[in-house]
Every structure is written in structure tokens, then in C-alpha cells.
Short mmCIF file of C-alpha atoms in Angstrom, two decimals:
data_model
loop_
_atom_site.label_atom_id
_atom_site.label_comp_id
_atom_site.label_asym_id
_atom_site.label_seq_id
_atom_site.Cartn_x
_atom_site.Cartn_y
_atom_site.Cartn_z
CA ILE I 1 29.42 44.95 27.63
CA ALA I 2 25.96 43.61 26.76
CA ILE I 3 24.87 47.05 25.60
CA ILE I 4 27.94 47.30 23.36
CA VAL I 5 27.24 43.84 21.85
CA ILE I 6 23.63 44.78 21.13
CA ASP I 7 24.74 48.07 19.66
CA VAL I 8 27.23 46.32 17.34
CA ALA I 9 24.63 43.72 16.33
CA THR I 10 22.26 46.50 15.37
CA PHE I 11 24.80 47.81 12.88
CA VAL I 12 25.82 44.34 11.61
CA VAL I 13 22.22 43.16 11.00
CA PRO I 14 20.26 45.95 9.29
CA PRO I 15 16.66 46.28 10.50
CA LEU I 16 15.38 45.87 6.95
CA LEU I 17 17.11 42.50 6.37
CA PRO I 18 14.18 40.27 7.52
CA ALA I 19 11.78 42.23 5.35
CA VAL I 20 14.15 41.96 2.37
CA LEU I 21 14.48 38.17 2.84
CA THR I 22 10.70 37.82 3.07
CA SER I 23 10.18 39.72 -0.17
CA ILE I 24 12.87 37.65 -1.91
CA ASN I 25 11.22 34.40 -0.75
CA ALA I 26 7.82 35.64 -1.90
CA SER I 27 9.25 36.50 -5.32
CA ALA I 28 10.93 33.09 -5.57
CA GLN I 29 7.67 31.41 -4.55
CA ARG I 30 5.83 33.20 -7.38
CA ARG I 31 8.45 32.15 -9.94
CA LEU I 32 8.23 28.55 -8.77
CA LYS I 33 4.44 28.64 -9.04
CA ASN I 34 4.73 29.84 -12.65
CA LYS I 35 6.57 26.55 -13.32
CA ASP I 36 3.86 24.51 -11.54
CA ILE I 37 6.02 24.03 -8.44
CA TYR I 38 4.00 24.78 -5.33
CA CYS I 39 5.73 25.68 -2.07
CA LEU I 40 3.48 25.89 0.97
CA ASN I 41 6.14 27.43 3.22
CA SER I 42 8.39 30.01 1.56
CA SER I 43 10.93 29.87 4.40
CA TYR I 44 12.09 26.47 3.11
CA ILE I 45 13.13 27.91 -0.25
CA ASN I 46 16.42 29.14 1.23
CA PHE I 47 17.17 25.70 2.66
CA CYS I 48 16.48 24.03 -0.69
CA GLY I 49 19.17 26.15 -2.31
CA ALA I 50 21.82 24.19 -0.42
CA LEU I 51 20.44 20.71 -1.19
CA SER I 52 22.63 18.17 -2.93
CA VAL I 53 20.54 15.05 -2.21
CA VAL I 54 16.77 14.47 -2.35
CA CYS I 55 15.26 11.33 -0.78
CA PHE I 56 11.80 10.04 -1.67
CA ASP I 57 9.48 7.61 0.03
CA LYS I 58 9.04 5.17 -2.85
CA THR I 59 5.53 3.73 -2.49
CA GLY I 60 2.87 6.21 -3.55
CA THR I 61 5.46 8.89 -4.35
CA LEU I 62 7.70 7.56 -7.11
CA THR I 63 5.56 4.46 -7.63
CA GLU I 64 1.88 3.62 -7.79
CA ASP I 65 0.03 2.82 -4.57
CA SER I 66 -0.87 -0.69 -5.69
CA LEU I 67 1.18 -3.85 -6.20
CA ASP I 68 0.80 -6.17 -9.18
CA ILE I 69 1.64 -9.87 -9.27
CA VAL I 70 4.10 -10.40 -12.12
CA ALA I 71 4.97 -14.06 -11.51
CA ILE I 72 4.41 -17.12 -9.35
CA VAL I 73 7.33 -19.43 -8.56
CA PRO I 74 5.90 -22.76 -7.33
CA CYS I 75 7.90 -25.19 -5.23
CA GLU I 76 7.50 -28.96 -5.53
CA ASN I 77 9.48 -31.48 -3.50
CA ALA I 78 11.79 -28.72 -2.24
CA MET I 79 12.61 -27.70 -5.82
CA LEU I 80 11.63 -24.34 -7.27
CA GLN I 81 9.79 -24.67 -10.58
CA PRO I 82 9.87 -22.29 -13.58
CA ALA I 83 8.08 -19.01 -12.95
CA VAL I 84 4.47 -18.73 -14.13
CA ASN I 85 3.85 -15.24 -15.50
CA ASN I 86 0.21 -15.69 -16.49
CA LEU I 87 -1.97 -16.41 -13.46
CA LYS I 88 -4.80 -17.56 -15.71
CA VAL I 89 -2.81 -20.70 -16.61
CA LEU I 90 -1.66 -21.45 -13.06
CA PRO I 91 -2.68 -25.09 -12.44
CA TYR I 92 -4.87 -26.04 -9.52
CA GLY I 93 -2.65 -26.66 -6.52
CA PRO I 94 -1.39 -25.12 -3.28
CA MET I 95 -0.31 -21.84 -4.91
CA LEU I 96 -3.63 -21.27 -6.66
CA VAL I 97 -5.57 -22.20 -3.51
CA ALA I 98 -3.43 -19.79 -1.47
CA LEU I 99 -4.07 -16.95 -3.93
CA ALA I 100 -7.81 -17.65 -3.79
CA THR I 101 -8.14 -17.99 -0.01
CA CYS I 102 -5.28 -16.37 1.92
CA HIS I 103 -6.70 -12.88 2.30
CA SER I 104 -9.22 -10.93 4.39
CA LEU I 105 -11.64 -10.01 1.60
CA HIS I 106 -15.33 -9.82 2.42
CA LEU I 107 -18.59 -8.59 0.94
CA VAL I 108 -20.29 -5.27 1.71
CA ASP I 109 -23.62 -4.75 -0.07
CA GLY I 110 -22.60 -7.40 -2.57
CA GLU I 111 -19.25 -5.76 -3.39
CA VAL I 112 -15.87 -7.32 -2.57
CA VAL I 113 -13.83 -5.06 -0.29
CA GLY I 114 -10.34 -5.39 1.17
CA TYR I 115 -6.75 -4.90 0.08
CA GLU I 116 -6.57 -3.83 -3.56
CA MET I 117 -3.87 -6.39 -4.35
CA ASP I 118 -6.03 -9.24 -3.02
CA MET I 119 -9.05 -8.02 -5.00
CA LYS I 120 -6.99 -7.77 -8.20
CA THR I 121 -5.53 -11.24 -7.58
CA LEU I 122 -8.97 -12.81 -7.18
CA GLN I 123 -10.08 -11.08 -10.36
CA THR I 124 -6.97 -12.15 -12.29
CA ILE I 125 -7.31 -15.84 -11.43
CA ASP I 126 -11.02 -15.46 -12.30
CA TRP I 127 -12.39 -16.65 -8.97
CA LYS I 128 -15.27 -15.17 -6.99
CA LEU I 129 -16.12 -14.73 -3.32
CA GLU I 130 -19.47 -15.53 -1.73
CA GLU I 131 -20.79 -15.35 1.82
CA PRO I 132 -23.49 -18.03 2.19
CA LYS I 133 -26.53 -17.25 4.29
CA LEU I 134 -27.86 -19.41 7.10
CA GLY I 135 -29.85 -22.33 5.69
CA GLU I 136 -28.37 -22.00 2.22
CA PRO I 137 -27.24 -25.38 0.81
CA VAL I 138 -23.45 -25.68 0.65
CA PRO I 139 -21.10 -28.63 -0.04
CA PHE I 140 -19.74 -28.48 3.53
CA ASP I 141 -20.75 -30.08 6.83
CA LYS I 142 -21.21 -26.59 8.26
CA ILE I 143 -21.54 -23.19 6.63
CA PRO I 144 -18.15 -21.43 6.41
CA ALA I 145 -17.98 -17.67 6.70
CA ARG I 146 -16.82 -17.30 3.10
CA ILE I 147 -16.60 -19.48 0.02
CA VAL I 148 -14.41 -18.96 -3.04
CA MET I 149 -14.75 -20.75 -6.36
CA PRO I 150 -13.96 -20.30 -10.06
CA ARG I 151 -16.15 -17.56 -11.49
CA ASN I 152 -17.63 -19.68 -14.26
CA VAL I 153 -19.11 -22.34 -11.95
CA ARG I 154 -21.65 -22.55 -9.17
CA LEU I 155 -21.11 -24.29 -5.84
CA SER I 156 -19.26 -27.45 -6.75
CA SER I 157 -16.36 -29.69 -5.86
CA THR I 158 -13.98 -26.84 -6.70
CA SER I 159 -15.44 -24.60 -3.97
CA LEU I 160 -13.21 -23.75 -1.01
CA GLY I 161 -14.57 -22.75 2.37
CA ILE I 162 -12.60 -20.16 4.36
CA VAL I 163 -13.28 -21.40 7.87
CA ARG I 164 -10.99 -19.09 9.85
CA GLN I 165 -8.91 -16.02 9.06
CA PHE I 166 -5.91 -14.41 10.70
CA PRO I 167 -5.57 -11.12 8.78
CA PHE I 168 -2.17 -9.71 7.94
CA GLU I 169 -0.42 -8.01 10.85
CA SER I 170 2.65 -5.84 10.28
CA GLN I 171 4.27 -7.08 13.49
CA LEU I 172 3.88 -10.74 12.52
CA GLN I 173 4.45 -10.08 8.79
CA ARG I 174 2.06 -12.78 7.68
CA ALA I 175 -1.57 -13.78 7.17
CA THR I 176 -3.04 -17.24 7.68
CA VAL I 177 -6.32 -18.98 6.86
CA VAL I 178 -7.92 -22.32 7.66
CA VAL I 179 -9.52 -23.77 4.53
CA MET I 180 -11.65 -26.79 3.71
CA ALA I 181 -12.37 -28.06 0.20
CA ALA I 182 -15.94 -28.94 -0.76
CA ASN I 183 -17.08 -32.48 0.06
CA SER I 184 -13.98 -33.02 2.19
CA ASN I 185 -13.36 -33.43 5.91
CA ILE I 186 -9.72 -32.29 5.87
CA PHE I 187 -8.73 -28.79 6.96
CA HIS I 188 -5.72 -27.08 5.42
CA ILE I 189 -3.59 -24.18 6.64
CA TYR I 190 -2.31 -21.56 4.21
CA SER I 191 0.09 -18.81 5.27
CA LYS I 192 1.33 -15.87 3.20
CA GLY I 193 3.94 -13.35 4.28
CA ALA I 194 7.53 -12.17 4.36
CA PRO I 195 9.83 -14.93 3.00
CA GLU I 196 12.15 -14.94 6.02
CA VAL I 197 9.15 -15.30 8.36
CA ILE I 198 7.49 -18.06 6.34
CA GLN I 199 10.80 -19.91 6.05
CA GLN I 200 11.06 -20.17 9.83
CA MET I 201 7.57 -21.71 9.98
CA CYS I 202 8.38 -24.45 7.45
CA LEU I 203 9.89 -27.89 7.79
CA PRO I 204 13.54 -27.43 6.72
CA GLU I 205 13.38 -30.33 4.28
CA THR I 206 10.61 -28.59 2.31
CA VAL I 207 12.59 -25.36 1.77
CA PRO I 208 14.64 -25.36 -1.47
CA GLU I 209 18.40 -24.90 -1.28
CA SER I 210 18.11 -22.03 -3.74
CA PHE I 211 15.73 -20.13 -1.43
CA GLU I 212 18.14 -17.31 -0.52
CA GLU I 213 19.66 -17.07 -3.99
CA THR I 214 16.27 -16.82 -5.70
CA LEU I 215 14.99 -14.31 -3.17
CA GLU I 216 18.04 -12.08 -3.64
CA SER I 217 17.88 -12.25 -7.43
CA TYR I 218 14.33 -10.89 -7.46
CA THR I 219 14.81 -8.27 -4.76
CA ARG I 220 17.88 -6.90 -6.57
CA HIS I 221 15.55 -6.02 -9.44
CA GLY I 222 13.36 -3.96 -7.13
CA LEU I 223 10.63 -6.58 -6.84
CA ARG I 224 8.75 -7.37 -3.66
CA ILE I 225 8.46 -11.02 -2.64
CA LEU I 226 5.91 -12.94 -0.59
CA ALA I 227 6.21 -16.60 0.34
CA ILE I 228 3.48 -19.24 0.61
CA ALA I 229 3.35 -22.27 2.89
CA SER I 230 0.66 -24.78 3.79
CA LYS I 231 -0.13 -28.05 5.53
CA ALA I 232 -3.04 -30.37 6.22
CA LEU I 233 -4.39 -30.66 9.75
CA PRO I 234 -4.84 -34.16 11.24
CA ASN I 235 -7.83 -36.09 9.89
CA ASP I 236 -9.56 -36.06 13.28
CA THR I 237 -9.57 -32.24 13.55
CA THR I 238 -13.11 -31.05 14.30
CA TRP I 239 -14.90 -27.92 13.08
CA ASP I 240 -14.79 -26.42 16.56
CA GLN I 241 -11.04 -26.96 16.77
CA ALA I 242 -10.41 -25.47 13.35
CA LEU I 243 -12.80 -22.58 13.94
CA HIS I 244 -11.63 -21.34 17.33
CA LEU I 245 -10.13 -23.94 19.70
CA LEU I 246 -6.71 -24.47 18.11
CA PRO I 247 -4.36 -21.55 18.88
CA ARG I 248 -2.62 -19.76 16.04
CA ALA I 249 0.81 -20.93 17.19
CA GLU I 250 -0.29 -24.55 16.85
CA LEU I 251 -1.58 -23.96 13.33
CA GLU I 252 1.46 -22.09 12.03
CA TYR I 253 4.24 -24.63 12.45
CA ASP I 254 5.73 -27.52 10.46
CA LEU I 255 4.38 -26.02 7.26
CA HIS I 256 5.44 -27.07 3.76
CA PHE I 257 7.03 -24.37 1.64
CA ARG I 258 4.98 -23.88 -1.54
CA GLY I 259 6.65 -21.04 -3.44
CA PHE I 260 7.08 -17.32 -4.03
CA ILE I 261 4.72 -14.59 -5.18
CA ILE I 262 6.62 -11.95 -7.17
CA LEU I 263 5.16 -8.44 -6.89
CA GLN I 264 5.99 -5.24 -8.73
CA ASN I 265 5.37 -1.68 -7.58
CA LYS I 266 5.26 0.15 -10.92
CA LEU I 267 6.74 3.61 -11.39
CA LYS I 268 4.42 6.54 -11.94
CA PRO I 269 4.61 7.90 -15.51
CA GLU I 270 6.15 11.20 -14.38
CA SER I 271 8.80 9.68 -12.07
CA VAL I 272 11.52 9.20 -14.71
CA SER I 273 11.32 12.78 -15.98
CA THR I 274 11.33 14.13 -12.42
CA ILE I 275 14.44 12.17 -11.45
CA THR I 276 16.11 13.19 -14.73
CA THR I 277 15.41 16.86 -13.98
CA LEU I 278 16.95 16.53 -10.52
CA GLU I 279 20.03 14.79 -11.92
CA ASP I 280 20.43 17.48 -14.58
CA ALA I 281 20.39 20.05 -11.78
CA GLY I 282 23.25 18.24 -10.08
CA ILE I 283 21.07 16.88 -7.27
#
């Protein structure tokens, strides 16, 4: 019986069929290349003929790799304030301090390196980052690892020392820093991360009632949202405690909600025409 099946299969599937399919795929591949469509594996051309839906990974494919801050929505006394679209006019306060300090930027050969969004933010608010050397005079009891300040001033009362950093972790969905202002003895905690994560870390009475509604209204427009929270550590907190003795869990609780950062992942210039072409093809 097996011999009969093989014999029948030989007649049903001509020996030249694979070669014919290969030549057809090669011809299709050349025609696609003439239209600036490059196919690395011609065997997938046949599969594409049956496609009715194409799914894209958005970031870096349909959109640019970077994120841009389009607005800041501060929160005062558990009430969301009007959005600030121009970061250059953002008044000095928790949101501005968070933008200037809550990151993992550092200097390499005098150049600021780190996440592109954080570098662009520091540039937009017109602040600068410095890493003081041992023995260099600073307006702090001890020399912090990094200092940020407005770009148009030298070390002054507006300087902020970044004493301790907890860089962003995807599992925790947040980043946190311990900060001290110049000529002060009070340490402050600033956390930045996913809104639902930051909300759980905040005192309920500091979270606005319109939290969910505002968050949904922005996300429905394809915008990405980060939340900011902060608090002051007790007055008797020492440098050693702030620098390494206090555990992260003890720092990141009973925070005060400070507002939202609204981010936009802009479309690449060619994305609209590409999607239009696919729609015109019935895909």
C-alpha cells in the first residue's frame, strides 16, 4: 500500500514543482526590489499573499525612538492644575525639581550621558549637571555625587545635590532619588514612574479625585504618562542614613502626589503613507 501511495504522490506532485516555485519567488523578489521593498527570505512571499492584517511594534517602527515631553500637569493640595506646555516657564517647585534630579544622568569625559529623554528634559528646562571633585567647595555639608543647577548660574542657593539614586527598573516601573537643596539640612525623596505604581506609594489624601479620569483622557490620545511624587525626610535624617542606611522601601512610602508628565512618541514622517498604502491594498 505504501508503494502505491508513493507512486500516486509522484504523479500528483510533479518533480519540477519545487523548482518552479523557487523561480517564481525569485522573480517576485526582484519585482519587489525594483519598488524598494527588500525581502531577505523569498519563501515568505507566498505567505504574505494571504495576509489580511499587519501588526507593527510601535516604538521605533511607526514612531521615533525618543519621547518628548509635551506638557506638565502639576498637582497642588490634591487638585490638578492647568497643564504647562512650555517647560521653560515651569515655576520652581516639586515638578521642576523632579525633572532636574529624578534621572540617572552622569558625566563621561565632560559629556552628559544617559537616557535621551532625560538629557533632552535637562536641556529644555535649561539646567546643567556637574560632578564635583573631592575638595571642591560646594554649598553642602558633604560633597554629593552630582549637582544640578540652572545653566545661567554658578553654584548657588538654587543648586540641588543628588545624594542617592535608584535608577529606573522595568520590574519596579519607577526611579527614585534622594535630593538635598543647597544650604539646607533637609533631604527630599522624588519618585518618577508609572502612574498606577506611583499612586500606590502616595498618601491617599494627596491623590486628586480626577486621577483616573485625567490619566485615561491622555492615554486615549496615544500619549504616554509618568507620575511624580515626593516627600521630605525627617529633620534628624543624617547623611549616612540618606546615602546608604535607609532601605528603599522606607524611602518610597507616604509620598505626596505632585503631578503628571505627558509624553509623546511622534510618528515617523513615512508612517502615514505606509499605513495608507496598506489600507488601499485592503490590508
